[in-house]
CSV table of C-alpha atoms in Angstrom, one decimal:
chain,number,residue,atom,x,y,z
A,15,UNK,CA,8.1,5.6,-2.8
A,16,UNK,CA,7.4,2.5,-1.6
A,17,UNK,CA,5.3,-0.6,-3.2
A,18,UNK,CA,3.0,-2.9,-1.6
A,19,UNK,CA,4.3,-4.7,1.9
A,20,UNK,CA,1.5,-6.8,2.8
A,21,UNK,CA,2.5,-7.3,6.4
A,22,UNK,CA,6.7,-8.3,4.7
A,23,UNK,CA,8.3,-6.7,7.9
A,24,UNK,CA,11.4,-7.9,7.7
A,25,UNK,CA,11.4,-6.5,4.3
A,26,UNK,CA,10.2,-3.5,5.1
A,27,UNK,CA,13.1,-3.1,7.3
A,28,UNK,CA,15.7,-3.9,5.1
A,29,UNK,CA,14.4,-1.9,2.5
A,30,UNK,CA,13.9,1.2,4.8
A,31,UNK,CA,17.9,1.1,5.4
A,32,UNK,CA,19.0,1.5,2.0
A,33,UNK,CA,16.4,4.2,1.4
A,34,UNK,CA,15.4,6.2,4.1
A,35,UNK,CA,18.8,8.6,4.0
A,36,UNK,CA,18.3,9.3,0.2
A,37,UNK,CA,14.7,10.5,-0.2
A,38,UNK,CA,13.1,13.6,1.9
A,39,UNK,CA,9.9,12.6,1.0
A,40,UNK,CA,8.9,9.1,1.8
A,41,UNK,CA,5.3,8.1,0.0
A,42,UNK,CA,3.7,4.4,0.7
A,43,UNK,CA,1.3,2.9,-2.0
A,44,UNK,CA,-1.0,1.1,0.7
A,45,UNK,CA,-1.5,-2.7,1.3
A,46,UNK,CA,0.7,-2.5,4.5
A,47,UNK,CA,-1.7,-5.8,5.6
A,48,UNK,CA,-2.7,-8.9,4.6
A,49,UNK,CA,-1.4,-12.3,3.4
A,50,UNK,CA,2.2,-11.5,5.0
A,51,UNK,CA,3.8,-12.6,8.4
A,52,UNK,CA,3.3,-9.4,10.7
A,53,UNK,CA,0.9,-6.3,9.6
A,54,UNK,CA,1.2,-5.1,13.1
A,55,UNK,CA,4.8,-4.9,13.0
A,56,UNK,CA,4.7,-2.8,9.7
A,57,UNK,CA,1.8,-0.5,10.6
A,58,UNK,CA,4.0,0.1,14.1
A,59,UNK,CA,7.5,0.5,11.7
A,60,UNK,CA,5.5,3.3,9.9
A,61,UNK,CA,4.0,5.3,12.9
A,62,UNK,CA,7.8,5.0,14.6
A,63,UNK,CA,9.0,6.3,11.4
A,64,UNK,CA,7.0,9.1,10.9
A,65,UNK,CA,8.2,10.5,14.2
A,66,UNK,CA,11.5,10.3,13.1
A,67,UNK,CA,12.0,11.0,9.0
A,68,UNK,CA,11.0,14.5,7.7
A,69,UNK,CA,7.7,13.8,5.8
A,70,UNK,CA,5.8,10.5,5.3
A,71,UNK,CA,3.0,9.9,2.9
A,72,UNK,CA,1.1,6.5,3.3
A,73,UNK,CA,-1.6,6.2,1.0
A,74,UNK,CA,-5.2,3.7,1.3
A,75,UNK,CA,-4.6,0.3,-0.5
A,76,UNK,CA,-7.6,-1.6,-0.9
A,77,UNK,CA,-6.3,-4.1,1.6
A,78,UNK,CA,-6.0,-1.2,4.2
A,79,UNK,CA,-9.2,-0.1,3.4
A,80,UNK,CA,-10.5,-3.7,4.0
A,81,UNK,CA,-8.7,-4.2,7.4
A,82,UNK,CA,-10.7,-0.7,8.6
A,83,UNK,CA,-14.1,-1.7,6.8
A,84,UNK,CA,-13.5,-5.0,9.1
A,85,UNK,CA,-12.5,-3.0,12.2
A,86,UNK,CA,-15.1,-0.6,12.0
A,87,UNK,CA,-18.2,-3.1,12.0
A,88,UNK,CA,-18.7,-3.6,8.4
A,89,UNK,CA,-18.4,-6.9,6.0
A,90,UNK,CA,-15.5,-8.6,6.8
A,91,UNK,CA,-16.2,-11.4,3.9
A,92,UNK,CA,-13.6,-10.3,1.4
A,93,UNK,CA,-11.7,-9.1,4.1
A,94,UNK,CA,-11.1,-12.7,5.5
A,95,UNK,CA,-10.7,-14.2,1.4
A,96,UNK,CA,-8.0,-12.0,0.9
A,97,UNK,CA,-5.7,-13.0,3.7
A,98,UNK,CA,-7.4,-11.0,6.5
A,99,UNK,CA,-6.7,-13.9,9.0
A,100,UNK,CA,-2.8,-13.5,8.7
A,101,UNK,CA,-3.3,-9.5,9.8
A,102,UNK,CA,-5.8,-10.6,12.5
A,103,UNK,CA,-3.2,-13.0,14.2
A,104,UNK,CA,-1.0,-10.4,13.9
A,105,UNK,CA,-3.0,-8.6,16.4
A,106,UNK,CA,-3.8,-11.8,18.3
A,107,UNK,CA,-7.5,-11.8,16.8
A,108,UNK,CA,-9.5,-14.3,15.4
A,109,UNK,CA,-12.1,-13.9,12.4
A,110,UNK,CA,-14.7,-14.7,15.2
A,111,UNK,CA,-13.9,-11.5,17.4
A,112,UNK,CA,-16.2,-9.3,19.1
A,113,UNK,CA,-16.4,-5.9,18.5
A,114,UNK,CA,-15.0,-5.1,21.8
A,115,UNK,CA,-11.8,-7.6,21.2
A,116,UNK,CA,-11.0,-6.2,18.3
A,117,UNK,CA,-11.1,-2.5,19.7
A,118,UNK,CA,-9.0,-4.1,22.6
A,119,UNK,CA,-5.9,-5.8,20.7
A,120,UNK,CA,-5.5,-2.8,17.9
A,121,UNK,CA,-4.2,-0.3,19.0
A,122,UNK,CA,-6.2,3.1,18.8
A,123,UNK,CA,-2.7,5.0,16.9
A,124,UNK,CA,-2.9,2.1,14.2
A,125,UNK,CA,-6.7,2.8,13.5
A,126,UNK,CA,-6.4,6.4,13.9
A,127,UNK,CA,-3.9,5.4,10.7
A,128,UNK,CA,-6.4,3.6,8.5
A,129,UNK,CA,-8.5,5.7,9.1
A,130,UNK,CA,-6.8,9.0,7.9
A,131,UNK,CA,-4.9,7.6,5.1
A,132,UNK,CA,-5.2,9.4,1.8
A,133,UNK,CA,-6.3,7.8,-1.8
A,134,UNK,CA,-3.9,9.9,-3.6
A,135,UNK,CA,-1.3,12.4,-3.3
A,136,UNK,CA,0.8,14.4,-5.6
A,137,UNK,CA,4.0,16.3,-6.1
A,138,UNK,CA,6.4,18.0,-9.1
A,139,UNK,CA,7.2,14.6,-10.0
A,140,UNK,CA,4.4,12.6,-10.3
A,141,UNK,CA,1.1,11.8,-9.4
A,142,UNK,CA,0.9,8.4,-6.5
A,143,UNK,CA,-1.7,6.1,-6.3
A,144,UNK,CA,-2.5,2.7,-5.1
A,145,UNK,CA,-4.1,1.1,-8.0
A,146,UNK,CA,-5.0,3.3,-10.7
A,147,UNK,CA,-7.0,6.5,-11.9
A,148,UNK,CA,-10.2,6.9,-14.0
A,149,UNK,CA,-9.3,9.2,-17.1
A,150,UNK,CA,-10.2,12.0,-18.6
A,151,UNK,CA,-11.2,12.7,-14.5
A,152,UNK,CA,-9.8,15.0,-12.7
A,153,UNK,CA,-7.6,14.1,-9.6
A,154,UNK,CA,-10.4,15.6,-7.0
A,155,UNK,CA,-13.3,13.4,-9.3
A,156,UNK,CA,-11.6,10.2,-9.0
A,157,UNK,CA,-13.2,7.6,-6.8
A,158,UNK,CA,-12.0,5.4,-4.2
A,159,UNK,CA,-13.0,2.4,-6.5
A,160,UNK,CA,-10.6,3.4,-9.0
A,161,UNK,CA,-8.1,4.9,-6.6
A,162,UNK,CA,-7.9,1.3,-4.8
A,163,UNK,CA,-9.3,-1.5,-7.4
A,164,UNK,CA,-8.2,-0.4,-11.0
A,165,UNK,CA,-6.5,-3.1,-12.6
A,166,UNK,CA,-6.8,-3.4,-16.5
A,167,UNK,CA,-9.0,-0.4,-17.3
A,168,UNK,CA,-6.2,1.8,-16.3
A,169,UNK,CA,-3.3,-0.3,-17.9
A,170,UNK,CA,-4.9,0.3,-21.3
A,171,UNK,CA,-5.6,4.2,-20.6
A,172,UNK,CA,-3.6,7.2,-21.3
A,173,UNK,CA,-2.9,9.4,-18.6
A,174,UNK,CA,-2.2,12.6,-19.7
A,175,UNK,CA,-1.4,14.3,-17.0
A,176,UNK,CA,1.9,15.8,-17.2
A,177,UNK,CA,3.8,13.9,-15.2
A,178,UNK,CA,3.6,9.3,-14.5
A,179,UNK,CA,1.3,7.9,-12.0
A,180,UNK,CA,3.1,5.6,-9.6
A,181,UNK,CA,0.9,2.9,-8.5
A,182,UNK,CA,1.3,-0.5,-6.7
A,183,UNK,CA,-2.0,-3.3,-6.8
A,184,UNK,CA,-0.7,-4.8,-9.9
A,185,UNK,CA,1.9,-7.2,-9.6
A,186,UNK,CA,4.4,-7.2,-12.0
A,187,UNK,CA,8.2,-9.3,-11.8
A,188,UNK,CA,10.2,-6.5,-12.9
A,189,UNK,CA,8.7,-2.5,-12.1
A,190,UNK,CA,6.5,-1.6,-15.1
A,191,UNK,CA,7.5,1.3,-17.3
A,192,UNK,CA,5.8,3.2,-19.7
A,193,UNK,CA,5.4,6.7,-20.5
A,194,UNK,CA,2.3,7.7,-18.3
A,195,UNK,CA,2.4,4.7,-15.7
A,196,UNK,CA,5.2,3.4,-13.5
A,197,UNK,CA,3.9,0.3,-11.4
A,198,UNK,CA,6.2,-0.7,-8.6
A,199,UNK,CA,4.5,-4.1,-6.8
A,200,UNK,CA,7.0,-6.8,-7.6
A,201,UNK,CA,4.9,-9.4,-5.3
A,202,UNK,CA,7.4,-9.4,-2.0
A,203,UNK,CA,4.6,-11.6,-0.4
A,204,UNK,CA,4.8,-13.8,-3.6
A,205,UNK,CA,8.3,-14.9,-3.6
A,206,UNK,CA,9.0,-11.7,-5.4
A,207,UNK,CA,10.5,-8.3,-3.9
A,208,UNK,CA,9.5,-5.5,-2.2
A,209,UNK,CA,10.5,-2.4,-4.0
A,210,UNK,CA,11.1,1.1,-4.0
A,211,UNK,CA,11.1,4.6,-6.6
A,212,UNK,CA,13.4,7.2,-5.8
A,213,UNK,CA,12.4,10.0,-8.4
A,214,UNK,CA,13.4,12.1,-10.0
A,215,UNK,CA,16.2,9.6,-10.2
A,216,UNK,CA,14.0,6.5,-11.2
A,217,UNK,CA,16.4,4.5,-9.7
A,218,UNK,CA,14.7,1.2,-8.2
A,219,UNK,CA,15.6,-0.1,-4.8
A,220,UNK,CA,14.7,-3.6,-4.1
A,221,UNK,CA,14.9,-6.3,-1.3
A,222,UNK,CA,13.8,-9.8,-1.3
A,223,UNK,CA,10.3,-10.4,0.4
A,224,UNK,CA,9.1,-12.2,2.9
A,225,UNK,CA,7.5,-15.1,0.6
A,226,UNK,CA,4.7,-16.7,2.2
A,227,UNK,CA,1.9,-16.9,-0.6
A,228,UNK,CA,2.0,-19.3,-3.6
A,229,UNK,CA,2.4,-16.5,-6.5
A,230,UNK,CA,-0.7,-18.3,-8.4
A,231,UNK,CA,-2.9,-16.7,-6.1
A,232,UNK,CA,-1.6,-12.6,-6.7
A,233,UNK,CA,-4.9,-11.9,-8.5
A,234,UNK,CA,-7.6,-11.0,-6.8
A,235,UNK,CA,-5.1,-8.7,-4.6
């Protein structure tokens, strides 16, 4: 699996060489947008790819789900706060855009995308989520505020579910370990790397990122 790109193409690329031969399974932790150089190029790197590799699993990241809130007529506030206007140039939009411009420049494949990804998804290895779970819930109870916001609430929870949740949101220098809770977002938009998890290995995979964002500013991700 793969941690948060925020538009890090050229990551995203690099890291996609050393990985995609090794893993039949390829799971995404969301935030393909946002903050970073080209979120079109990523979101189009992902759709080529899924034509090509055997299965592809690209979850919702709360950036994702901000980009479709934004696309789809809703508040665009936080959207534009948290580095919206890098993925709107990316699509040759402004944050003044008509509804009709912005159903012109993004491509109807890309929001067919957003629109279908998943919070969650699980396999015999572990459990995959963008930001966190709610515990003591089970997986069909938890809530997209959890599934895309949690930050420190799940950090100090036990999840006892058998097998680790993999998530991204947080950003961490070095992947986080512990027994319940594997966290792979090592900021690649931050000066830090983009990452991946090849399980049941738990050998980490990771490229420099595209560093466009002073790292003082990863909270509020």
């Amino acid at each position: 699996m793969i941690g948060d790109i925020h538009g890090c193409h050229t990551a995203l690329i690099h890291l996609l060489g050393k990985v995609c031969h090794r893993a039949d399974t390829l799971v995404f932790l969301g935030d393909y947008v946002d903050r970073g150089p080209d979120s079109k190029a990523v979101v189009s790197t992902i759709l080529s790819l899924s034509t090509r590799h055997p299965r592809l699993v690209p979850l919702m990241g709360n950036h994702d789900f901000l980009f479709y809130q934004y696309l789809t007529g809703g508040d665009s506030s936080l959207f534009l706060q948290v580095g919206g206007e890098q993925t709107l140039a990316s699509y040759g939009l402004s944050a003044s855009a008509t509804q009709e411009e912005k159903l012109r420049r993004v491509p109807a494949d890309h929001l067919a995308f957003f629109r279908s990804l998943p919070l969650f998804w699980e396999d015999r290895h572990a459990v995959y989520v963008h930001a966190g779970l709610q515990p003591g819930r089970h997986l069909s109870q938890q809530t997209a505020q959890w599934c895309l916001w949690a930050r420190d609430s799940f950090l100090a929870s036990a999840c006892d579910l058998g097998k680790p949740v993999v998530f991204g949101h947080t950003v961490f220098a070095e992947p986080y370990w512990a027994a319940d809770k594997i966290g792979i977002d090592t900021g690649a938009v931050y000066g830090g790397r983009l990452t991946a998890l090849l399980l049941p290995e738990r050998e980490v995979i990771s490229v420099p990122g595209d560093a466009v964002v002073p790292a003082a500013t990863v909270y509020g991700s």
